[in-house]
Coordinates of C-alpha atoms in Angstrom, one line a residue:
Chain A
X222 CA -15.0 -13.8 1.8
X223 CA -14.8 -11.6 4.4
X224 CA -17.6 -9.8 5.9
X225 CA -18.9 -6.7 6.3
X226 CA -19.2 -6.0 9.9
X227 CA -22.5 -4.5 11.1
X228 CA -21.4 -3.1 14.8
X229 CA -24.7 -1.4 17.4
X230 CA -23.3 1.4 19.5
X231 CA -24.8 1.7 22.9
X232 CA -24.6 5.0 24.7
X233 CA -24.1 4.4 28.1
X234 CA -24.5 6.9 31.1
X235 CA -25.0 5.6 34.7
X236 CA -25.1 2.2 33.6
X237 CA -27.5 2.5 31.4
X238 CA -28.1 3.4 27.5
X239 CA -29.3 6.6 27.7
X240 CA -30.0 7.5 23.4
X241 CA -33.7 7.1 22.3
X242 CA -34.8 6.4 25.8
X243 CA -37.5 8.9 25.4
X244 CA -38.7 7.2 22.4
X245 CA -42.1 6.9 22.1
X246 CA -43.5 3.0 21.2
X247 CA -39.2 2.0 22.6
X248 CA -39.3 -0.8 25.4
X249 CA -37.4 -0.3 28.3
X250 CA -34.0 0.2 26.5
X251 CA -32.6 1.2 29.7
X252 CA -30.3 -2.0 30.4
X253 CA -27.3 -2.2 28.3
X254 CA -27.0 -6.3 28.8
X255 CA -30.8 -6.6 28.1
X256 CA -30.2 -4.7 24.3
X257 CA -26.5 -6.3 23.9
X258 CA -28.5 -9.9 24.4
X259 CA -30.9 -8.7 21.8
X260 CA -29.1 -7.7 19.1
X261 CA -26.5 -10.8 19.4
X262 CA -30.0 -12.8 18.9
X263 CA -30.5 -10.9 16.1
X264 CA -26.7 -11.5 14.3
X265 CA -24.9 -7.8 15.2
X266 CA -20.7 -8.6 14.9
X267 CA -19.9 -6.3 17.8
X268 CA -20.9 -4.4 20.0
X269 CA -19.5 -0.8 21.1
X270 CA -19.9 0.6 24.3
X271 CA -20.0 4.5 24.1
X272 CA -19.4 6.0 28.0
X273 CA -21.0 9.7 28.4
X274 CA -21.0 9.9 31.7
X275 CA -17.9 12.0 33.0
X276 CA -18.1 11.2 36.8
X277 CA -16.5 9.0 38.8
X278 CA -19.4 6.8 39.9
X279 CA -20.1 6.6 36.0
X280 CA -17.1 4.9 35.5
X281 CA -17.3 2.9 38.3
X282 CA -21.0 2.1 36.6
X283 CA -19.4 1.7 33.3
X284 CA -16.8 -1.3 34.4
X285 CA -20.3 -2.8 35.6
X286 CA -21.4 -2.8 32.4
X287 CA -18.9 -4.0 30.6
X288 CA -19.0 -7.1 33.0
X289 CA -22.5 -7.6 32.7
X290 CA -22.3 -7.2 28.8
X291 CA -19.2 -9.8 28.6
X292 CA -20.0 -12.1 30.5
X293 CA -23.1 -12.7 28.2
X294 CA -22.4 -11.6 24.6
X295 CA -19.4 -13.5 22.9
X296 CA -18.9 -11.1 20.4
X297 CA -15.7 -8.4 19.8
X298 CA -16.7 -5.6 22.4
X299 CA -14.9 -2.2 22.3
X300 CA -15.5 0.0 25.0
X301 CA -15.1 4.1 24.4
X302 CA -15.4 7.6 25.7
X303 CA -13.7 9.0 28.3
X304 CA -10.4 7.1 27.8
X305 CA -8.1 9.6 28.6
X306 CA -4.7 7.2 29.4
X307 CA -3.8 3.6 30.2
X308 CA -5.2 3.4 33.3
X309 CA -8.8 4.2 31.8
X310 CA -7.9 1.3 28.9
X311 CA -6.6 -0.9 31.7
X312 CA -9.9 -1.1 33.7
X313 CA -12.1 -1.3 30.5
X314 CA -10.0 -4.3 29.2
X315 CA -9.7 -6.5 32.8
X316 CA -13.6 -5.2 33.2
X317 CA -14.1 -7.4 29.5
X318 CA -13.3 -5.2 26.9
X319 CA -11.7 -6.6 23.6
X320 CA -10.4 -3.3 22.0
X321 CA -10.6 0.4 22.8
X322 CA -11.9 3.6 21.4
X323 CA -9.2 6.7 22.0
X324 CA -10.3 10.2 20.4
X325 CA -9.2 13.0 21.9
X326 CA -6.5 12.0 24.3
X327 CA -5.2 10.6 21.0
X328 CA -4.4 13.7 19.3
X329 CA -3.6 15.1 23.1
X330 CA -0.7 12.4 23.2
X331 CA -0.3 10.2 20.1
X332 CA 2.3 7.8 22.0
X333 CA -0.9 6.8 23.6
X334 CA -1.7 4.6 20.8
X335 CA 1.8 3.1 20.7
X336 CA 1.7 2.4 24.4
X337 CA -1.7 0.7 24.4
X338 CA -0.5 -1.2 21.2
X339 CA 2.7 -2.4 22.3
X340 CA 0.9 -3.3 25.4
X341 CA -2.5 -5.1 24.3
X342 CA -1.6 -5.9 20.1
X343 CA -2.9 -2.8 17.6
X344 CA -6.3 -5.1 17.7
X345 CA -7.1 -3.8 20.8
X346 CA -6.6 0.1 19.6
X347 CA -9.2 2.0 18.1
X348 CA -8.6 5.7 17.0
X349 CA -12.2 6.9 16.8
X350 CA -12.0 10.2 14.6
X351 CA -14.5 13.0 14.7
X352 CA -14.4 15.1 11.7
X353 CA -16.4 17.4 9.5
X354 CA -16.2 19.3 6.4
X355 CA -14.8 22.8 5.8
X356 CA -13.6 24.4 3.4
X357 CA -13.1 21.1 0.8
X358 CA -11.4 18.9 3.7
X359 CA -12.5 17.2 6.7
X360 CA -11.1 19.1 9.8
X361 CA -11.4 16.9 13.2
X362 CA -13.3 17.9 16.2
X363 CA -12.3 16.6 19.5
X364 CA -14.4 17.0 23.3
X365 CA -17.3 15.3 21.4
X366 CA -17.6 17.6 18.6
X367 CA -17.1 20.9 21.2
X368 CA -13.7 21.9 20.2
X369 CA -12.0 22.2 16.5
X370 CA -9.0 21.6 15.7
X371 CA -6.5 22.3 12.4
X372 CA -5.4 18.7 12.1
X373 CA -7.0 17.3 9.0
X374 CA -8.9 13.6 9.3
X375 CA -7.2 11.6 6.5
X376 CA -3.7 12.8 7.8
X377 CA -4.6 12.0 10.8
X378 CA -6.2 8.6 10.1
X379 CA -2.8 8.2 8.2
X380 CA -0.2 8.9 11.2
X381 CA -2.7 6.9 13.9
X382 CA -2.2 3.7 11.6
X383 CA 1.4 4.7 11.7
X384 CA 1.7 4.9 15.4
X385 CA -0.1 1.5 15.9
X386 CA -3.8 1.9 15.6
X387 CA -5.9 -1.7 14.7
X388 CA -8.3 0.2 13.2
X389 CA -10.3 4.0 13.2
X390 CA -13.7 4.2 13.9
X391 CA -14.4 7.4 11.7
X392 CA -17.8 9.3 12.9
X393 CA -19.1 12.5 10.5
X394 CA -20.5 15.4 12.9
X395 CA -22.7 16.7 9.8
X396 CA -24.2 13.4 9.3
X397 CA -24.3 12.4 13.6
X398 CA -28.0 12.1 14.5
X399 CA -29.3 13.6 11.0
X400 CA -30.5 9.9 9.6
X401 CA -29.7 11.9 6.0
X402 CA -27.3 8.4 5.2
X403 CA -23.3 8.2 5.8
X404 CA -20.6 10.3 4.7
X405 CA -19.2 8.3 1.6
X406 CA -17.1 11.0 0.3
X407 CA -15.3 11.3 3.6
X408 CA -15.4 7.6 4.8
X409 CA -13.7 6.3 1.1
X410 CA -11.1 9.5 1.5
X411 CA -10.0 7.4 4.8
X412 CA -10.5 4.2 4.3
X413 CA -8.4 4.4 0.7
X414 CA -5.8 6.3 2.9
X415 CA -5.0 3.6 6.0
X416 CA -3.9 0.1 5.5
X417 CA -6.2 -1.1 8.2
X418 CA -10.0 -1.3 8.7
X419 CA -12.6 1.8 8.9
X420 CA -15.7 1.8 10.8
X421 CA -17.9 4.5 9.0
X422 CA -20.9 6.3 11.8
X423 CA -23.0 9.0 11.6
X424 CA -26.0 9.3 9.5
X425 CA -27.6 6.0 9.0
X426 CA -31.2 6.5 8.9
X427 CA -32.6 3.7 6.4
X428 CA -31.1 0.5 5.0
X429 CA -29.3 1.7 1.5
X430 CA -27.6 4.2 3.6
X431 CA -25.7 1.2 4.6
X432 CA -25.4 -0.2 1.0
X433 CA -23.8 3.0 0.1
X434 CA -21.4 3.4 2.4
X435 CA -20.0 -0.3 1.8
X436 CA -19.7 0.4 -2.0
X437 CA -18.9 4.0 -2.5
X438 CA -17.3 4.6 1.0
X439 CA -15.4 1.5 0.8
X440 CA -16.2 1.2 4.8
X441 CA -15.2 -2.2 6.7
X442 CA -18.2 -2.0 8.9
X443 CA -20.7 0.4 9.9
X444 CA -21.6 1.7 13.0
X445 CA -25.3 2.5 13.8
X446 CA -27.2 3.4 17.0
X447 CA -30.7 4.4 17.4
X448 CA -31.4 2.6 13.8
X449 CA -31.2 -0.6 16.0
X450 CA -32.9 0.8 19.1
X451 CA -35.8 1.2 18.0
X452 CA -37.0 -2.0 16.0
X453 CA -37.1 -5.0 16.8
X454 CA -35.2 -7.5 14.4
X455 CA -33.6 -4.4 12.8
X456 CA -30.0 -6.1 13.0
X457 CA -31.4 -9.0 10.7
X458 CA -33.5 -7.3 8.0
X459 CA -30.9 -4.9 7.4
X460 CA -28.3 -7.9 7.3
X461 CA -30.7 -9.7 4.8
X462 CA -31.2 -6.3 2.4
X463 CA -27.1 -6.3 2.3
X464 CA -27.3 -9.9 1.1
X465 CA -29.4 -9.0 -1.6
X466 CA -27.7 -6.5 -2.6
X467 CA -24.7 -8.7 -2.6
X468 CA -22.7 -7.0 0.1
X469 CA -21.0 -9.8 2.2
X470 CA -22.1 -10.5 6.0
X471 CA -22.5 -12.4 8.1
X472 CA -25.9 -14.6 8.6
X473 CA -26.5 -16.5 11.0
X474 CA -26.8 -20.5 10.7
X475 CA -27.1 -21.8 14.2
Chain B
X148 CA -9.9 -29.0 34.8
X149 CA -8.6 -26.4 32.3
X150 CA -4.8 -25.0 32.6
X151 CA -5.2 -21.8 30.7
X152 CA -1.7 -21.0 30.0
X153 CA -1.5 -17.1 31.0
X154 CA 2.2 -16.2 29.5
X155 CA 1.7 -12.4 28.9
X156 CA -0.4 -12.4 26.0
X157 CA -3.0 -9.9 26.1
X158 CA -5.5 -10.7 28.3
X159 CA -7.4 -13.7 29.4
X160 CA -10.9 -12.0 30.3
X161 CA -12.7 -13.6 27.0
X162 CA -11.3 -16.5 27.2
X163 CA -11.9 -16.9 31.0
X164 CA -15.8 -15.7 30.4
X165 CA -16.6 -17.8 27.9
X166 CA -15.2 -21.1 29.4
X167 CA -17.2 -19.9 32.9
X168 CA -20.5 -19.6 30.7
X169 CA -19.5 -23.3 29.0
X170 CA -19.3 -24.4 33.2
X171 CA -16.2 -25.5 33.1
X172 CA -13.5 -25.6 35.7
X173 CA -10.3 -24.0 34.9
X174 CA -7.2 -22.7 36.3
X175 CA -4.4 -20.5 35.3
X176 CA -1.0 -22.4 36.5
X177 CA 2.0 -20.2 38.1
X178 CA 4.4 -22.8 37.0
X179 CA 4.9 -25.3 34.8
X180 CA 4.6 -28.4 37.7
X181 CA 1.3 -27.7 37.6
X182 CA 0.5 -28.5 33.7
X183 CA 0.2 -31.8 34.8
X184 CA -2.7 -31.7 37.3
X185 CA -5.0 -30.7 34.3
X186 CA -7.2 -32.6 31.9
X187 CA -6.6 -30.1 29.2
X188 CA -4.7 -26.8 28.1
X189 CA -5.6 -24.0 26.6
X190 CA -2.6 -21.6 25.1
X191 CA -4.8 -18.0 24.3
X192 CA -2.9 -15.4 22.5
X193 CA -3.1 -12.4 20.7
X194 CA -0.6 -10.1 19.0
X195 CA 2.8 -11.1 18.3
X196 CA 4.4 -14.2 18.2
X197 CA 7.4 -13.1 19.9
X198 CA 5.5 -13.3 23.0
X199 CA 5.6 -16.8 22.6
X200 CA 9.1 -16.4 23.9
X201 CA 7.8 -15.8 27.5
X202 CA 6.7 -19.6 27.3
X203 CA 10.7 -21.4 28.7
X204 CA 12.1 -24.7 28.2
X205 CA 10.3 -25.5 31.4
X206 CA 6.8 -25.0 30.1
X207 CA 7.4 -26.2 26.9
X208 CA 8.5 -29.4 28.2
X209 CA 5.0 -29.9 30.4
X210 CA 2.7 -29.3 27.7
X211 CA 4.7 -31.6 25.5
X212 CA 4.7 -34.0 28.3
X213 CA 0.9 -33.5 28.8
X214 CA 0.3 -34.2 24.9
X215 CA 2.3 -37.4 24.8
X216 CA 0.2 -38.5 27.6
X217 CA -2.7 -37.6 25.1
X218 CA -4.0 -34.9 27.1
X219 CA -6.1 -32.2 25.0
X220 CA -4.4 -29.2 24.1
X221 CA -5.6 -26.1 22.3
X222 CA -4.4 -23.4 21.0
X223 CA -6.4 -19.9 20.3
X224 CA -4.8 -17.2 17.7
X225 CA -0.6 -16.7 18.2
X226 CA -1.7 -20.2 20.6
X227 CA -2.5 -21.7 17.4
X228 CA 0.6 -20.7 15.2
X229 CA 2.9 -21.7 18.6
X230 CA 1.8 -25.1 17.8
X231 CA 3.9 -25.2 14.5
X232 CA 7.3 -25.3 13.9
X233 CA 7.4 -21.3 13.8
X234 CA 6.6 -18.2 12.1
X235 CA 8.1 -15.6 10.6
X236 CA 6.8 -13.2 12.5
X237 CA 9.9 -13.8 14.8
X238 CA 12.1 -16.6 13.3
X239 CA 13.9 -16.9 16.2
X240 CA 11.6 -18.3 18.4
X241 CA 10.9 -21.8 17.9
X242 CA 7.2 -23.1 17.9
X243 CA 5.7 -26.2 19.9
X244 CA 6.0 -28.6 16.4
X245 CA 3.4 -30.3 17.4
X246 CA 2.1 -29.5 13.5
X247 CA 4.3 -28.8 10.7
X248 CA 4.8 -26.1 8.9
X249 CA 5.7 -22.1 9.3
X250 CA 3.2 -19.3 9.5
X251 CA 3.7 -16.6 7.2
X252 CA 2.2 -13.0 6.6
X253 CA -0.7 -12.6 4.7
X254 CA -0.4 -11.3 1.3
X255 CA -1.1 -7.6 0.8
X256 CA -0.4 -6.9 -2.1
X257 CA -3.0 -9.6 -4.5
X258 CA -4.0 -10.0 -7.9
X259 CA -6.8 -7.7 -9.7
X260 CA -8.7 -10.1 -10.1
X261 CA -8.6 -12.2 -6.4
X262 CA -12.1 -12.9 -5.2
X263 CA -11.2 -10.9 -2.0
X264 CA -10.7 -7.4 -3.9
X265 CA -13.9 -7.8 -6.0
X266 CA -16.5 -5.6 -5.1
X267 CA -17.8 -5.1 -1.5
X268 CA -14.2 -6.7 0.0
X269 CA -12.1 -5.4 2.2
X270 CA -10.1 -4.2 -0.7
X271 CA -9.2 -0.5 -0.9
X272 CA -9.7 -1.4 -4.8
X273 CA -6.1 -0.8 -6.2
X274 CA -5.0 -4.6 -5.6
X275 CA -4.1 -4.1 -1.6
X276 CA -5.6 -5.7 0.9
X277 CA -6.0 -4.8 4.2
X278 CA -3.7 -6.5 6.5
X279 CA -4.2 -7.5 9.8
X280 CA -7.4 -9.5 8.5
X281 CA -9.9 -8.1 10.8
X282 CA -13.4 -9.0 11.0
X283 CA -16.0 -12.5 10.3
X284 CA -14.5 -15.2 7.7
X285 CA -16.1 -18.5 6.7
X286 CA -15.0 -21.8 7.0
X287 CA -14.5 -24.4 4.7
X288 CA -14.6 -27.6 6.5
X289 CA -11.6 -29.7 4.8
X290 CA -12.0 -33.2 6.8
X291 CA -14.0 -34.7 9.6
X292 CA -13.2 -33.7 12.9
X293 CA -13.9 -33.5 16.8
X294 CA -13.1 -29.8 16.9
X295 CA -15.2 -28.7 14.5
X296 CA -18.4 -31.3 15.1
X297 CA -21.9 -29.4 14.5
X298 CA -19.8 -26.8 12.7
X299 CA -21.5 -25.8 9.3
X300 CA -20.0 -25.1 5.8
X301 CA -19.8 -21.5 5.8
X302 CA -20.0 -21.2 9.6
X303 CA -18.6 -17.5 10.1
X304 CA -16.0 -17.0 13.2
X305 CA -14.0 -13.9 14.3
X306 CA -10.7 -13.3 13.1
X307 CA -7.8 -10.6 14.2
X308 CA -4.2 -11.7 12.7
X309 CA -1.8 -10.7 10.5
X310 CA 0.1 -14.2 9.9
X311 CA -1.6 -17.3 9.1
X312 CA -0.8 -21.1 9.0
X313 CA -0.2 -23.2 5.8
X314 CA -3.2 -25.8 4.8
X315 CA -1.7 -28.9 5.2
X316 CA -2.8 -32.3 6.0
X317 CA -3.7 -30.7 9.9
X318 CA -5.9 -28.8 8.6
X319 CA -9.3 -29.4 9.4
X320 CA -11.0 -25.3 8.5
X321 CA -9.9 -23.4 5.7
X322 CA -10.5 -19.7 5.4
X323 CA -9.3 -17.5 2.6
X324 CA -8.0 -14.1 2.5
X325 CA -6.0 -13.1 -0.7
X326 CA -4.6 -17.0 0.2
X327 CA -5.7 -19.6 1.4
X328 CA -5.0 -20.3 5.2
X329 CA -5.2 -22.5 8.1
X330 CA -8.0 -21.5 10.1
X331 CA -8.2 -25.0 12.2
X332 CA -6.1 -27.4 12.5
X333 CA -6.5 -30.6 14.7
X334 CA -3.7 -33.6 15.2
X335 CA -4.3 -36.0 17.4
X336 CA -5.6 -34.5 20.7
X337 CA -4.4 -31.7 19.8
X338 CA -6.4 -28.6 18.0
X339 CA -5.5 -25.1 17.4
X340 CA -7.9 -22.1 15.9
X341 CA -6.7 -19.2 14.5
X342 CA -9.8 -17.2 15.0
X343 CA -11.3 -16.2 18.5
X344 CA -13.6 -18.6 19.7
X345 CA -14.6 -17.2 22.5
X346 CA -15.7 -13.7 20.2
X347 CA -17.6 -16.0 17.7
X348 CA -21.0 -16.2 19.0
X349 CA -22.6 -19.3 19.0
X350 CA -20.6 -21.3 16.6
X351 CA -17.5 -20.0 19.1
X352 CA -18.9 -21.5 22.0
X353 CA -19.6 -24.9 20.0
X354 CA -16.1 -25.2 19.1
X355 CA -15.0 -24.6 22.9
X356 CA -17.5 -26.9 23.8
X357 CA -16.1 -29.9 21.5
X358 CA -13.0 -29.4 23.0
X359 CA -14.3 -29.4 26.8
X360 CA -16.3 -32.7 26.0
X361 CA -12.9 -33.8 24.8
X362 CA -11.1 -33.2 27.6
X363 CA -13.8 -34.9 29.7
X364 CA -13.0 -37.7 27.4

């Protein structure tokens, strides 16, 4: 049966992951391919590599990462943020990167997706999709989370899958950083919607949050951050509480 | 040394990583008179098999050449399904048929009742599945074999694909998803994996490994 993928975002400015760094009792977290070798230890199924960093030296930094990190970790690696045409995808993909995320300079120019798909397979295409709830629908934000928008998330999530997408990485802004659990409601709304896979983020803060939103939110995999930061082994007790509650993943035998 | 067959396909990065961390020696050939100086091949892929197409008479007849000399060959993904007689992804390109058979497209549409739309799949709970088959499968392990050695019953590897292989006497891995499928195949010297080796961890690397101590004979 096929599992439910458990995927550990790492925030990345400068070269190095800059969420939680501040956190008190939290080992130098500070080296991307130090935490990417950790959690594959541990049994995470990918890795995502979130760029913040705006500047050209970032980027420059980030292709550094993305080497360092693939050259290591043989799991699926998608690289995001910032990606704003196919020269950005180009460099993330020779730099090592299996797939990546687009967000806003998807909605800016939806042939995006098509060319990147036609170009690398729709595997290689994430639409990551920022939404949140007003007004009894979920209305997407783009510019991480600055800047509304009227386009509605499921429609959206619809016409991306359309135009090519291999899958959308679906994040809630009310949930984002609030460890209150994930967005079922809004992740089931999209995932029933799409014929391919959705990552559900935002909001995990304890391990049922993660039962729940592979049951009522119908999620393909989940997408966690500082959840994984911060404890050690956090990627394999949580992988061993979805087992029990017969969710199907991935443990590790070798 | 490795000829890794670079004919369009995506790109090569993973594959190229993975084989450097295994310390092996490979190549990526500009023509097809240079199949010959390898041990082994490796035909990557990803996407569609029409891409396949950008592999001519000319290359075709190397590898071939290369396997009747029992030479190791591989074949990762759309590599893999090029190694049968087809697919109908594009029925008019013709496959290496080097293994029988003719990929098809997985089922979407399944009954209530398939294991893969119970509870906790990657159902959306109406009786569709969702199709490309993204994500980690298991393996049943169907007969012995020197591309699977050390591999476990239940082993999980990384799979990305929308067509799939037929379980025939070749086939040496089964994975299921709404059907059953080919997931490794193996005839002769020749061996073909529809998942991504080189993205499945540890048991990834072991499987590129067998095939590296093959070609080193």
């Amino acid at each position: 049966m096929l599992s439910k993928r458990i995927i550990a975002c790492l925030d990345v400015r400068d070269g190095s992951v800059v969420k939680g760094i501040n956190f008190e009792g939290l080992r130098k977290a500070g080296d991307p391919a130090t935490l990417a070798r950790r959690y594959n230890r541990e049994g995470i199924d990918e890795v995502v590599i979130l760029d913040v960093t705006a500047t050209i030296e970032g980027r420059k930094a980030l292709a550094e990462t993305i080497r360092a990190v693939a050259s290591e970790i043989f799991l699926p690696l998608c690289v995001g943020g910032g990606i704003r045409g196919e020269e950005h995808a180009e460099a993330a993909i020779e730099a090592g990167a299996d797939k990546v995320g687009i967000n806003t300079a998807a909605l800016r120019q939806p042939e995006l997706i098509t060319t990147l798909a036609r170009r690398y397979g729709s595997q290689a295409v994430i639409v990551a999709i920022d939404a949140k709830r007003e007004g009894g629908r979920f209305k997407i934000y783009v510019r991480s989370g600055q800047e509304s928008t009227e386009r509605d998330a499921v429609e959206w999530a619809r016409e991306a899958a359309d135009r090519g997408a291999g899958e959308i990485l679906l994040t809630s802004i009310d949930r984002d950083g609030t460890k209150s659990g994930f967005d079922c409601e809004l992740t089931a709304a999209v995932s029933e919607a799409v014929p391919i896979p959705v990552i559900a983020s935002g909001g995990a803060g304890n391990f049922d949050h993660f039962v729940d939103v592979f049951r009522a939110g119908r999620a393909d995999a989940a997408l966690a951050a500082s959840i994984f930061h911060y404890a050690e082994h956090a990627v394999e007790d949580l992988k061993a509480h979805l087992h029990q509650h017969e969710i199907p993943v991935r443990l590790e035998t070798t | 040394m490795i000829a890794l067959i670079d004919y369009g396909a995506g790109n090569l990065t993973s594959v190229r990583k993975a084989l450097s961390h295994l310390g092996a020696r490979f190549t990526t050939p500009s023509s097809p008179t240079e199949v010959g100086d390898a041990q082994g091949i490796i035909v990557p892929g990803v996407g569609n098999f029409e891409v396949t197409g950008a592999l001519s008479a000319e290359w075709r007849t190397a590898i071939l050449d290369q396997v009747s000399h029992a030479r190791p060959l591989l074949g990762i993904c759309v590599g893999m399904q090029w190694l049968f007689d087809g697919s109908a992804e594009a029925p008019s390109h013709e496959g290496l048929r080097v293994v029988k058979g003719l990929c098809r497209q997985l089922p979407e549409e399944v009954a209530a009742d398939d294991p893969d739309i119970a509870e906790g799949s990657a159902a959306d709970g109406r009786g569709r599945l969702k199709v490309p088959h993204v994500g980690w499968n298991s393996l049943h392990l169907t007969r012995e074999s020197w591309l699977l050695d050390g591999v476990k019953e239940g082993d999980q590897v990384y799979f990305t694909h929308s067509f799939a292989a037929p379980v025939t006497e070749d086939c040496v891995g089964a994975t299921r998803y709404g059907v059953e499928f080919a997931a490794a195949v193996e005839r002769g010297q020749v061996g073909g994996v529809q998942f991504h080796p080189e993205k499945s961890s540890d048991v990834g690397l072991r499987i590129l490994g067998n095939f590296l101590r093959r070609v080193d004979g």
